[in-house]
mmCIF file of C-alpha atoms in Angstrom:
data_model
loop_
_atom_site.group_PDB
_atom_site.id
_atom_site.type_symbol
_atom_site.label_atom_id
_atom_site.label_comp_id
_atom_site.label_asym_id
_atom_site.label_seq_id
_atom_site.Cartn_x
_atom_site.Cartn_y
_atom_site.Cartn_z
ATOM 1 C CA MET A 198 88.654 134.983 101.051
ATOM 2 C CA ILE A 199 86.868 131.625 100.752
ATOM 3 C CA LYS A 200 89.258 130.467 98.033
ATOM 4 C CA ARG A 201 92.123 131.423 100.295
ATOM 5 C CA ILE A 202 90.661 129.435 103.192
ATOM 6 C CA ILE A 203 90.205 126.378 100.940
ATOM 7 C CA ALA A 204 93.830 126.661 99.830
ATOM 8 C CA ILE A 205 94.905 126.992 103.460
ATOM 9 C CA ILE A 206 92.967 123.848 104.399
ATOM 10 C CA ILE A 207 94.545 121.866 101.573
ATOM 11 C CA LEU A 208 98.040 123.092 102.362
ATOM 12 C CA PHE A 209 97.572 122.409 106.136
ATOM 13 C CA ILE A 210 96.365 118.867 105.504
ATOM 14 C CA SER A 211 99.143 118.068 103.024
ATOM 15 C CA ALA A 212 102.082 120.139 104.338
ATOM 16 C CA LEU A 213 104.353 118.180 101.955
ATOM 17 C CA PRO A 214 105.889 118.539 98.484
ATOM 18 C CA ILE A 215 104.638 116.591 95.479
ATOM 19 C CA SER A 216 106.743 113.978 93.676
ATOM 20 C CA LYS A 217 106.107 111.284 91.074
ATOM 21 C CA SER A 218 106.168 107.624 91.973
ATOM 22 C CA GLN A 219 108.980 105.453 90.716
ATOM 23 C CA ASP A 220 110.113 101.834 90.536
ATOM 24 C CA TYR A 221 113.570 100.464 91.249
ATOM 25 C CA GLY A 222 115.948 98.168 89.430
ATOM 26 C CA PHE A 223 118.441 95.782 91.018
ATOM 27 C CA ILE A 224 118.859 96.405 94.735
ATOM 28 C CA PRO A 225 121.255 94.726 97.191
ATOM 29 C CA GLN A 226 119.119 92.736 99.620
ATOM 30 C CA THR A 227 121.659 92.561 102.434
ATOM 31 C CA LEU A 228 123.326 95.428 104.252
ATOM 32 C CA SER A 229 126.944 95.286 105.369
ATOM 33 C CA ASP A 230 128.276 95.795 108.897
ATOM 34 C CA SER A 231 129.202 99.359 107.888
ATOM 35 C CA SER A 232 125.615 100.360 107.093
ATOM 36 C CA GLN A 233 123.711 103.075 108.973
ATOM 37 C CA ILE A 234 120.061 103.976 109.269
ATOM 38 C CA SER A 235 119.251 107.524 110.249
ATOM 39 C CA ILE A 236 116.391 109.984 110.573
ATOM 40 C CA MET A 237 116.634 113.096 108.401
ATOM 41 C CA THR A 238 114.781 116.065 109.899
ATOM 42 C CA SER A 239 114.347 119.207 107.838
ATOM 43 C CA ALA A 240 113.712 122.488 109.615
ATOM 44 C CA PRO A 241 110.584 124.497 108.752
ATOM 45 C CA TRP A 242 110.842 126.765 105.720
ATOM 46 C CA PRO A 243 108.777 129.940 106.125
ATOM 47 C CA LYS A 244 108.869 130.872 102.431
ATOM 48 C CA GLN A 245 106.253 128.276 101.492
ATOM 49 C CA VAL A 246 103.139 127.314 103.422
ATOM 50 C CA TYR A 247 103.545 123.594 102.712
ATOM 51 C CA ALA A 248 106.998 123.606 104.354
ATOM 52 C CA VAL A 249 106.257 125.450 107.610
ATOM 53 C CA PHE A 250 105.926 122.148 109.499
ATOM 54 C CA GLY A 251 109.293 120.746 108.451
ATOM 55 C CA HIS A 252 109.762 117.235 107.103
ATOM 56 C CA SER A 253 111.136 113.829 108.112
ATOM 57 C CA ALA A 254 112.560 110.943 106.109
ATOM 58 C CA MET A 255 114.642 107.822 106.697
ATOM 59 C CA ARG A 256 118.125 107.427 105.199
ATOM 60 C CA VAL A 257 119.806 104.089 104.567
ATOM 61 C CA TYR A 258 123.529 104.439 103.928
ATOM 62 C CA ASP A 259 125.914 101.573 103.175
ATOM 63 C CA PRO A 260 129.315 102.489 101.691
ATOM 64 C CA VAL A 261 130.119 98.850 100.955
ATOM 65 C CA THR A 262 127.086 98.166 98.732
ATOM 66 C CA ASN A 263 126.869 101.793 97.485
ATOM 67 C CA ILE A 264 123.402 102.273 98.945
ATOM 68 C CA ASP A 265 122.529 105.839 99.876
ATOM 69 C CA TRP A 266 118.796 106.277 99.718
ATOM 70 C CA VAL A 267 116.272 108.410 101.497
ATOM 71 C CA PHE A 268 112.814 106.899 101.962
ATOM 72 C CA ASN A 269 110.252 109.668 101.776
ATOM 73 C CA TYR A 270 106.714 108.982 103.043
ATOM 74 C CA GLY A 271 105.530 112.444 102.042
ATOM 75 C CA VAL A 272 104.542 111.884 98.410
ATOM 76 C CA PHE A 273 101.091 112.084 96.842
ATOM 77 C CA ASP A 274 99.639 112.189 93.352
ATOM 78 C CA PHE A 275 97.939 115.507 92.602
ATOM 79 C CA ASN A 276 96.510 114.105 89.363
ATOM 80 C CA LYS A 277 94.241 111.604 91.095
ATOM 81 C CA PRO A 278 90.506 112.044 90.314
ATOM 82 C CA ASN A 279 88.511 114.244 92.725
ATOM 83 C CA PHE A 280 91.726 115.365 94.408
ATOM 84 C CA ILE A 281 90.302 118.401 96.239
ATOM 85 C CA TYR A 282 87.255 116.478 97.474
ATOM 86 C CA ARG A 283 89.469 113.635 98.724
ATOM 87 C CA PHE A 284 91.686 116.156 100.519
ATOM 88 C CA MET A 285 88.712 117.728 102.257
ATOM 89 C CA ALA A 286 87.176 114.371 103.127
ATOM 90 C CA GLY A 287 90.437 113.050 104.569
ATOM 91 C CA GLU A 288 90.641 110.296 101.972
ATOM 92 C CA THR A 289 94.003 111.271 100.533
ATOM 93 C CA ASP A 290 96.425 108.461 99.791
ATOM 94 C CA TYR A 291 100.126 109.136 100.248
ATOM 95 C CA MET A 292 103.021 106.931 99.198
ATOM 96 C CA VAL A 293 106.625 106.206 100.017
ATOM 97 C CA ILE A 294 109.393 106.438 97.432
ATOM 98 C CA ALA A 295 113.163 106.013 97.603
ATOM 99 C CA ILE A 296 115.238 108.998 96.492
ATOM 100 C CA ASP A 297 118.973 109.172 95.961
ATOM 101 C CA TYR A 298 120.437 111.046 98.931
ATOM 102 C CA ARG A 299 122.225 113.572 96.689
ATOM 103 C CA HIS A 300 118.981 114.471 94.958
ATOM 104 C CA TYR A 301 117.062 114.639 98.221
ATOM 105 C CA VAL A 302 119.399 117.170 99.849
ATOM 106 C CA LYS A 303 119.615 119.449 96.802
ATOM 107 C CA GLU A 304 116.155 120.868 97.454
ATOM 108 C CA TYR A 305 116.995 121.675 101.072
ATOM 109 C CA GLU A 306 120.343 123.186 100.120
ATOM 110 C CA ALA A 307 118.455 125.509 97.781
ATOM 111 C CA ARG A 308 116.077 126.487 100.591
ATOM 112 C CA GLY A 309 118.984 127.298 102.896
ATOM 113 C CA ILE A 310 117.534 125.535 105.941
ATOM 114 C CA ASN A 311 119.037 123.140 108.483
ATOM 115 C CA VAL A 312 118.717 119.422 107.890
ATOM 116 C CA PHE A 313 119.652 117.268 110.890
ATOM 117 C CA GLU A 314 120.671 113.636 110.747
ATOM 118 C CA GLN A 315 120.299 111.253 113.686
ATOM 119 C CA VAL A 316 121.971 107.890 113.271
ATOM 120 C CA VAL A 317 119.900 105.326 115.159
ATOM 121 C CA ARG A 318 121.637 102.784 117.397
ATOM 122 C CA LEU A 319 120.827 99.443 115.740
ATOM 123 C CA ASP A 320 122.478 96.068 115.497
ATOM 124 C CA LYS A 321 122.959 94.287 112.186
ATOM 125 C CA ASP A 322 119.736 92.246 112.437
ATOM 126 C CA GLU A 323 117.648 95.330 113.265
ATOM 127 C CA LYS A 324 119.095 97.267 110.343
ATOM 128 C CA GLN A 325 118.445 94.353 108.036
ATOM 129 C CA ARG A 326 114.803 94.094 109.156
ATOM 130 C CA ILE A 327 114.241 97.794 108.585
ATOM 131 C CA TRP A 328 115.951 97.632 105.199
ATOM 132 C CA GLN A 329 113.765 94.699 104.103
ATOM 133 C CA PHE A 330 110.673 96.468 105.410
ATOM 134 C CA LEU A 331 111.492 99.643 103.456
ATOM 135 C CA LEU A 332 112.181 97.720 100.256
ATOM 136 C CA LYS A 333 108.907 95.831 100.539
ATOM 137 C CA ASN A 334 106.930 98.897 101.607
ATOM 138 C CA SER A 335 108.194 100.973 98.675
ATOM 139 C CA ARG A 336 107.114 98.491 96.020
ATOM 140 C CA THR A 337 104.388 99.751 93.701
ATOM 141 C CA GLU A 338 101.740 97.463 95.191
ATOM 142 C CA ASN A 339 102.608 98.392 98.814
ATOM 143 C CA ARG A 340 103.724 102.007 98.797
ATOM 144 C CA VAL A 341 100.330 103.707 99.177
ATOM 145 C CA TYR A 342 98.881 104.496 102.612
ATOM 146 C CA ARG A 343 95.994 106.571 103.957
ATOM 147 C CA TYR A 344 97.403 109.866 105.235
ATOM 148 C CA ASN A 345 96.383 111.339 108.577
ATOM 149 C CA ILE A 346 97.879 114.657 109.653
ATOM 150 C CA PHE A 347 98.193 113.809 113.345
ATOM 151 C CA TYR A 348 98.473 110.031 113.501
ATOM 152 C CA ASN A 349 99.758 108.653 110.197
ATOM 153 C CA ASN A 350 102.022 111.064 108.350
ATOM 154 C CA CYS A 351 105.559 111.106 106.980
ATOM 155 C CA THR A 352 106.980 111.586 110.492
ATOM 156 C CA THR A 353 104.868 109.145 112.499
ATOM 157 C CA LYS A 354 105.617 106.456 109.903
ATOM 158 C CA LEU A 355 109.302 106.566 110.861
ATOM 159 C CA THR A 356 108.533 106.187 114.565
ATOM 160 C CA ASP A 357 106.316 103.193 113.795
ATOM 161 C CA ILE A 358 109.071 101.556 111.717
ATOM 162 C CA LEU A 359 111.642 101.894 114.489
ATOM 163 C CA GLU A 360 109.303 100.700 117.235
ATOM 164 C CA SER A 361 108.261 97.658 115.189
ATOM 165 C CA ASN A 362 111.765 96.529 114.218
ATOM 166 C CA ILE A 363 113.906 97.172 117.281
ATOM 167 C CA ASN A 364 114.459 94.171 119.555
ATOM 168 C CA GLY A 365 113.981 96.146 122.740
ATOM 169 C CA THR A 366 111.453 98.783 123.730
ATOM 170 C CA ILE A 367 111.853 102.489 122.995
ATOM 171 C CA GLU A 368 111.058 104.672 125.983
ATOM 172 C CA TYR A 369 110.485 108.406 125.595
ATOM 173 C CA LYS A 370 111.282 110.978 128.220
ATOM 174 C CA GLU A 371 108.140 112.750 129.392
ATOM 175 C CA ASP A 372 108.471 116.523 129.130
ATOM 176 C CA TYR A 373 105.513 117.277 131.466
ATOM 177 C CA LYS A 374 104.626 120.272 129.312
ATOM 178 C CA LYS A 375 100.865 120.442 128.796
ATOM 179 C CA GLN A 376 100.294 121.060 125.103
ATOM 180 C CA THR A 377 97.575 120.374 122.582
ATOM 181 C CA PHE A 378 97.592 119.675 118.863
ATOM 182 C CA ARG A 379 96.479 123.280 118.356
ATOM 183 C CA ASP A 380 99.358 124.616 120.472
ATOM 184 C CA LEU A 381 101.897 122.731 118.392
ATOM 185 C CA ILE A 382 100.329 123.820 115.112
ATOM 186 C CA HIS A 383 100.387 127.439 116.304
ATOM 187 C CA GLU A 384 104.112 127.158 116.991
ATOM 188 C CA CYS A 385 104.653 126.237 113.350
ATOM 189 C CA VAL A 386 102.388 128.846 111.757
ATOM 190 C CA GLN A 387 102.922 131.843 114.036
ATOM 191 C CA GLN A 388 104.557 133.719 111.126
ATOM 192 C CA GLN A 389 101.625 132.862 108.864
ATOM 193 C CA PRO A 390 98.577 134.599 110.451
ATOM 194 C CA TRP A 391 96.167 133.688 107.653
ATOM 195 C CA LEU A 392 97.234 130.063 107.782
ATOM 196 C CA GLU A 393 96.704 130.037 111.555
ATOM 197 C CA PHE A 394 93.306 131.676 111.067
ATOM 198 C CA GLY A 395 92.227 129.090 108.489
ATOM 199 C CA ILE A 396 93.415 126.145 110.561
ATOM 200 C CA ASP A 397 91.602 127.428 113.649
ATOM 201 C CA LEU A 398 88.432 127.650 111.581
ATOM 202 C CA ILE A 399 88.434 123.984 110.576
ATOM 203 C CA ILE A 400 89.776 122.139 113.618
ATOM 204 C CA GLY A 401 87.420 121.666 116.534
ATOM 205 C CA SER A 402 87.623 121.068 120.252
ATOM 206 C CA GLY A 403 89.340 117.713 119.722
ATOM 207 C CA ALA A 404 92.515 119.630 118.926
ATOM 208 C CA ASP A 405 92.465 121.182 122.411
ATOM 209 C CA LYS A 406 92.996 118.063 124.498
ATOM 210 C CA THR A 407 96.344 117.635 126.243
ATOM 211 C CA ILE A 408 98.474 115.188 124.257
ATOM 212 C CA THR A 409 101.303 112.840 125.195
ATOM 213 C CA VAL A 410 104.936 113.019 124.126
ATOM 214 C CA ARG A 411 104.269 110.178 121.687
ATOM 215 C CA GLU A 412 101.422 112.149 120.100
ATOM 216 C CA LYS A 413 103.552 115.284 119.846
ATOM 217 C CA MET A 414 105.881 113.392 117.549
ATOM 218 C CA PHE A 415 103.619 113.998 114.556
ATOM 219 C CA LEU A 416 105.777 117.097 114.040
ATOM 220 C CA PRO A 417 109.341 116.559 112.748
ATOM 221 C CA ALA A 418 111.013 118.897 115.259
ATOM 222 C CA TYR A 419 109.287 117.233 118.209
ATOM 223 C CA GLN A 420 110.203 113.783 116.933
ATOM 224 C CA MET A 421 113.854 114.800 116.603
ATOM 225 C CA ASN A 422 114.009 116.322 120.087
ATOM 226 C CA THR A 423 112.222 113.334 121.614
ATOM 227 C CA PHE A 424 114.582 110.894 119.895
ATOM 228 C CA ASP A 425 117.540 112.845 121.323
ATOM 229 C CA HIS A 426 116.460 111.846 124.853
ATOM 230 C CA ALA A 427 114.895 108.458 124.095
ATOM 231 C CA ILE A 428 116.387 105.182 125.296
ATOM 232 C CA ILE A 429 116.211 101.568 124.183
ATOM 233 C CA LYS A 430 115.389 99.143 126.965
ATOM 234 C CA ASN A 431 116.661 95.713 125.946
ATOM 235 C CA ALA A 432 115.189 92.377 126.965
ATOM 236 C CA ASP A 433 118.137 91.750 129.328
ATOM 237 C CA GLY A 434 117.406 94.997 131.166
ATOM 238 C CA THR A 435 120.272 97.012 129.704
ATOM 239 C CA ILE A 436 119.614 100.556 128.562
ATOM 240 C CA GLU A 437 121.230 102.524 125.760
ATOM 241 C CA PRO A 438 120.479 105.786 123.928
ATOM 242 C CA LEU A 439 118.310 105.526 120.816
ATOM 243 C CA VAL A 440 120.430 108.049 118.902
ATOM 244 C CA GLN A 441 124.002 107.010 118.324
ATOM 245 C CA THR A 442 125.214 110.235 116.700
ATOM 246 C CA LYS A 443 123.660 113.466 115.541
ATOM 247 C CA LYS A 444 124.953 116.018 113.077
ATOM 248 C CA ILE A 445 123.851 118.839 110.811
ATOM 249 C CA ALA A 446 123.734 117.330 107.338
ATOM 250 C CA ILE A 447 122.966 120.702 105.740
ATOM 251 C CA ALA A 448 123.706 123.992 107.480
ATOM 252 C CA ALA A 449 121.232 126.851 107.213
ATOM 253 C CA ASN A 450 121.998 129.729 104.875
ATOM 254 C CA GLN A 451 121.173 132.754 107.008
ATOM 255 C CA THR A 452 121.157 135.046 103.967
ATOM 256 C CA GLU A 453 118.329 133.016 102.430
ATOM 257 C CA LEU A 454 116.354 132.981 105.684
ATOM 258 C CA ASP A 455 116.835 136.727 106.256
ATOM 259 C CA GLU A 456 115.072 137.379 102.951
ATOM 260 C CA VAL A 457 111.851 135.860 104.275
ATOM 261 C CA ASP A 458 109.246 138.548 104.866
ATOM 262 C CA ASN A 459 105.915 137.452 106.291
ATOM 263 C CA HIS A 460 104.893 140.945 107.402
ATOM 264 C CA ASN A 461 101.405 141.694 106.204
ATOM 265 C CA ILE A 462 99.448 144.647 107.545
ATOM 266 C CA PHE A 463 96.231 142.977 106.380
ATOM 267 C CA SER A 464 96.247 140.346 109.075
ATOM 268 C CA PRO A 465 93.004 138.469 109.875
ATOM 269 C CA ILE A 466 92.176 140.694 112.839
ATOM 270 C CA ILE A 467 92.791 143.907 110.835
ATOM 271 C CA VAL A 468 90.596 142.656 107.993
ATOM 272 C CA GLY A 469 88.005 141.708 110.619
ATOM 273 C CA PHE A 470 87.916 145.242 111.994
ATOM 274 C CA ILE A 471 87.699 146.651 108.467
ATOM 275 C CA LEU A 472 84.674 144.397 107.921
ATOM 276 C CA LEU A 473 83.189 145.570 111.221
ATOM 277 C CA ILE A 474 83.663 149.222 110.194
ATOM 278 C CA LEU A 475 81.982 148.513 106.846
ATOM 279 C CA SER A 476 79.063 146.951 108.685
ATOM 280 C CA GLY A 477 78.857 150.104 110.787
ATOM 281 C CA ILE A 478 78.886 152.303 107.682
ATOM 282 C CA PHE A 479 76.034 150.372 106.086
ATOM 283 C CA THR A 480 74.173 150.561 109.379
ATOM 284 C CA VAL A 481 74.329 154.363 109.096
ATOM 285 C CA TYR A 482 72.971 154.022 105.556
ATOM 286 C CA ASP A 483 70.049 152.091 107.005
ATOM 287 C CA TYR A 484 69.112 155.067 109.171
ATOM 288 C CA LYS A 485 69.084 157.187 106.033
ATOM 289 C CA LYS A 486 66.803 154.602 104.400
ATOM 290 C CA LYS A 487 69.313 153.671 101.681
ATOM 291 C CA ARG A 488 68.300 150.080 102.123
ATOM 292 C CA VAL A 489 69.136 148.622 98.705
ATOM 293 C CA ALA A 490 72.872 149.169 99.202
ATOM 294 C CA SER A 491 72.799 147.689 102.709
ATOM 295 C CA THR A 492 70.791 144.688 101.523
ATOM 296 C CA ILE A 493 73.359 144.035 98.810
ATOM 297 C CA TYR A 494 76.082 144.251 101.458
ATOM 298 C CA ASP A 495 74.177 141.861 103.736
ATOM 299 C CA THR A 496 73.764 139.407 100.867
ATOM 300 C CA ILE A 497 77.498 139.400 100.153
ATOM 301 C CA LEU A 498 78.390 139.188 103.865
ATOM 302 C CA PHE A 499 76.045 136.327 104.721
ATOM 303 C CA LEU A 500 76.706 134.539 101.436
ATOM 304 C CA THR A 501 80.436 134.514 102.187
ATOM 305 C CA ALA A 502 79.830 133.397 105.773
ATOM 306 C CA GLY A 503 77.495 130.681 104.509
ATOM 307 C CA ILE A 504 80.075 129.309 102.086
ATOM 308 C CA ALA A 505 82.669 129.211 104.875
ATOM 309 C CA GLY A 506 80.069 127.562 107.104
ATOM 310 C CA SER A 507 79.363 124.929 104.456
ATOM 311 C CA ILE A 508 83.067 124.022 104.418
ATOM 312 C CA ILE A 509 83.102 123.716 108.214
ATOM 313 C CA PHE A 510 79.870 121.683 108.092
ATOM 314 C CA PHE A 511 81.383 119.306 105.550
ATOM 315 C CA MET A 512 84.604 118.922 107.567
ATOM 316 C CA LEU A 513 82.592 118.309 110.731
ATOM 317 C CA PHE A 514 80.101 115.723 109.469
ATOM 318 C CA PHE A 515 81.617 114.174 106.345
ATOM 319 C CA SER A 516 85.390 114.358 106.737
ATOM 320 C CA VAL A 517 87.437 111.692 108.502
ATOM 321 C CA HIS A 518 90.204 114.143 109.360
ATOM 322 C CA PRO A 519 91.012 114.027 113.075
ATOM 323 C CA CYS A 520 90.047 116.936 115.300
ATOM 324 C CA THR A 521 87.538 118.492 112.884
ATOM 325 C CA ASN A 522 84.609 117.235 114.977
ATOM 326 C CA ASN A 523 82.814 119.307 117.634
ATOM 327 C CA ASN A 524 83.733 122.566 115.939
ATOM 328 C CA TRP A 525 82.083 125.491 117.734
ATOM 329 C CA ASN A 526 82.828 127.805 114.809
ATOM 330 C CA LEU A 527 79.729 126.328 113.197
ATOM 331 C CA ILE A 528 77.697 128.587 115.482
ATOM 332 C CA TRP A 529 78.798 131.780 113.742
ATOM 333 C CA LEU A 530 79.618 130.268 110.356
ATOM 334 C CA ASN A 531 76.927 127.854 109.189
ATOM 335 C CA PRO A 532 75.194 126.801 105.960
ATOM 336 C CA LEU A 533 71.940 128.524 106.990
ATOM 337 C CA GLN A 534 73.583 131.864 106.261
ATOM 338 C CA LEU A 535 74.056 130.757 102.667
ATOM 339 C CA ILE A 536 70.387 129.826 102.346
ATOM 340 C CA PHE A 537 68.976 132.979 103.918
ATOM 341 C CA ALA A 538 71.379 135.250 102.030
ATOM 342 C CA LEU A 539 69.556 134.195 98.866
ATOM 343 C CA LEU A 540 66.217 135.282 100.399
ATOM 344 C CA PHE A 541 67.082 138.838 101.431
ATOM 345 C CA PHE A 542 65.478 140.300 98.285
ATOM 346 C CA VAL A 543 62.439 137.994 98.343
ATOM 347 C CA LYS A 544 59.714 140.225 99.806
ATOM 348 C CA PRO A 545 57.138 137.490 100.548
ATOM 349 C CA LEU A 546 59.719 135.884 102.865
ATOM 350 C CA THR A 547 60.690 139.006 104.826
ATOM 351 C CA LYS A 548 59.004 137.670 107.949
ATOM 352 C CA CYS A 549 60.966 134.413 107.716
ATOM 353 C CA VAL A 550 64.199 136.388 107.219
ATOM 354 C CA TYR A 551 63.330 138.517 110.261
ATOM 355 C CA TYR A 552 63.009 135.408 112.451
ATOM 356 C CA TYR A 553 66.351 134.174 111.146
ATOM 357 C CA HIS A 554 68.068 137.480 111.995
ATOM 358 C CA PHE A 555 66.518 137.450 115.469
ATOM 359 C CA ILE A 556 67.722 133.918 116.231
ATOM 360 C CA ASN A 557 71.120 134.591 114.669
ATOM 361 C CA PHE A 558 71.593 137.781 116.705
ATOM 362 C CA VAL A 559 70.687 136.088 119.986
ATOM 363 C CA VAL A 560 72.935 133.101 119.287
ATOM 364 C CA LEU A 561 75.931 135.277 118.378
ATOM 365 C CA ILE A 562 75.543 137.436 121.476
ATOM 366 C CA LEU A 563 75.346 134.308 123.622
ATOM 367 C CA LEU A 564 78.453 132.963 121.894
ATOM 368 C CA LEU A 565 80.405 136.124 122.704
ATOM 369 C CA SER A 566 79.071 136.196 126.261
ATOM 370 C CA ALA A 567 80.141 132.594 126.895
ATOM 371 C CA TRP A 568 83.444 132.918 125.011
ATOM 372 C CA SER A 569 85.655 131.819 127.905
ATOM 373 C CA LEU A 570 83.369 128.895 128.787
ATOM 374 C CA ILE A 571 83.435 127.215 125.380
ATOM 375 C CA PRO A 572 85.525 124.002 125.402
ATOM 376 C CA GLN A 573 87.419 125.067 122.308
ATOM 377 C CA LYS A 574 90.178 127.604 121.881
ATOM 378 C CA LEU A 575 88.686 130.270 119.602
ATOM 379 C CA GLU A 576 90.883 132.933 118.047
ATOM 380 C CA ILE A 577 90.474 136.515 119.213
ATOM 381 C CA ALA A 578 90.608 137.423 115.521
ATOM 382 C CA PHE A 579 87.173 135.793 115.104
ATOM 383 C CA ILE A 580 85.480 138.414 117.318
ATOM 384 C CA PRO A 581 85.279 141.340 114.839
ATOM 385 C CA TYR A 582 83.835 139.002 112.192
ATOM 386 C CA ILE A 583 81.223 137.753 114.651
ATOM 387 C CA LEU A 584 80.408 141.327 115.669
ATOM 388 C CA ALA A 585 80.050 142.372 112.029
ATOM 389 C CA ILE A 586 77.518 139.606 111.368
ATOM 390 C CA ALA A 587 75.705 140.225 114.661
ATOM 391 C CA LEU A 588 75.506 143.958 113.924
ATOM 392 C CA ARG A 589 73.872 143.368 110.565
ATOM 393 C CA SER A 590 71.362 140.904 112.042
ATOM 394 C CA GLY A 591 70.636 143.352 114.850
ATOM 395 C CA VAL A 592 70.044 146.222 112.442
ATOM 396 C CA ASN A 593 67.693 144.102 110.339
ATOM 397 C CA ILE A 594 65.720 143.269 113.494
ATOM 398 C CA TYR A 595 65.543 146.947 114.410
ATOM 399 C CA ARG A 596 64.455 147.873 110.885
ATOM 400 C CA LYS A 597 61.663 145.282 110.897
ATOM 401 C CA ILE A 598 60.378 146.365 114.331
ATOM 402 C CA LYS A 599 60.464 150.012 113.266
ATOM 403 C CA LYS A 600 58.500 149.195 110.140
ATOM 404 C CA LEU A 601 55.856 147.326 112.155
ATOM 405 C CA LYS A 602 55.523 150.286 114.528
ATOM 406 C CA GLU A 603 55.106 152.680 111.611
ATOM 407 C CA LYS A 604 52.312 150.496 110.236
ATOM 408 C CA ALA A 605 50.633 150.334 113.640
ATOM 409 C CA ASP A 606 50.707 154.114 113.925
#
């Protein structure tokens, strides 16, 4: 399960396909009056975890100069040294590359999902500035940037480019819908229960603050919908829509989408209850004094929890990823479980292990008792896992007290 959680973390943080970098030959430096700059928004694709958030890119089309490129800010090099560590630490560098429009859309045609195109209302000077910016930004020495899932990703980059190169000011219509980063992520992964479970493990209370419309635009679908209602306020006071035209560049293939099957009876909460039942079974074994088997089970249980806790600890204190701080999951998944799991068979340290189980049991019961008061949205699916760990700590306390009473008698 730990390997699966690590994979989930990596896929959540990246959420983008991998491509190789490239350089370009001769490029026209000036766009014609017939040129267009548009935002390409790809719908989520439930068949692959990395595509459940959708994708955004910027298209530059000029029939006069035969330019038809899509600038994709969602590219990274998997072969970089210490790739997994850099992912976990939030030190992943992404890059922008230009892709021929025909090649770009082929992948999405194969997926059978909608790709929307919004042509942005720009004058010739604004288009030229954006074109020059994209050419300069996609050069080998400039194309790399530090990726940030919420504030500096392939979608937010496009918003920044427009805001920086339009003469007027872009104003976004407030939707007055109170949502958090976690709410928006849940919308994207609701068909992927294990992905939702893994994400909720690693993001902390920072993901539960109410965010603005501008912040919601880290997701492609929210950016597209916000752009639909956005306006440009010019220096002379005139107002005009940001989006000039909108169309479906690629229509969804319903047959392909109907084949998607995310039904899995072994959801996180079901697996949690199975674990809780197993803990109950080994508790019965304890009453029958078959303690070796239950100790082996405890070692595996707490070792696994400790490894998961070490990941959360690392993300909390050493990662620069946003919203991984102040993570209350560290209470029930922490590195101490990994340490004490290795001591369960060390007889001289049984007293020390007893104190650990006592503290752990009390803390977990307090956590469950104050569940609704914690300033972080914790998944209900966490409860059976917490109960399973608490049960085993409680039984070990009972067993130690019983043994002390037997000695006293």
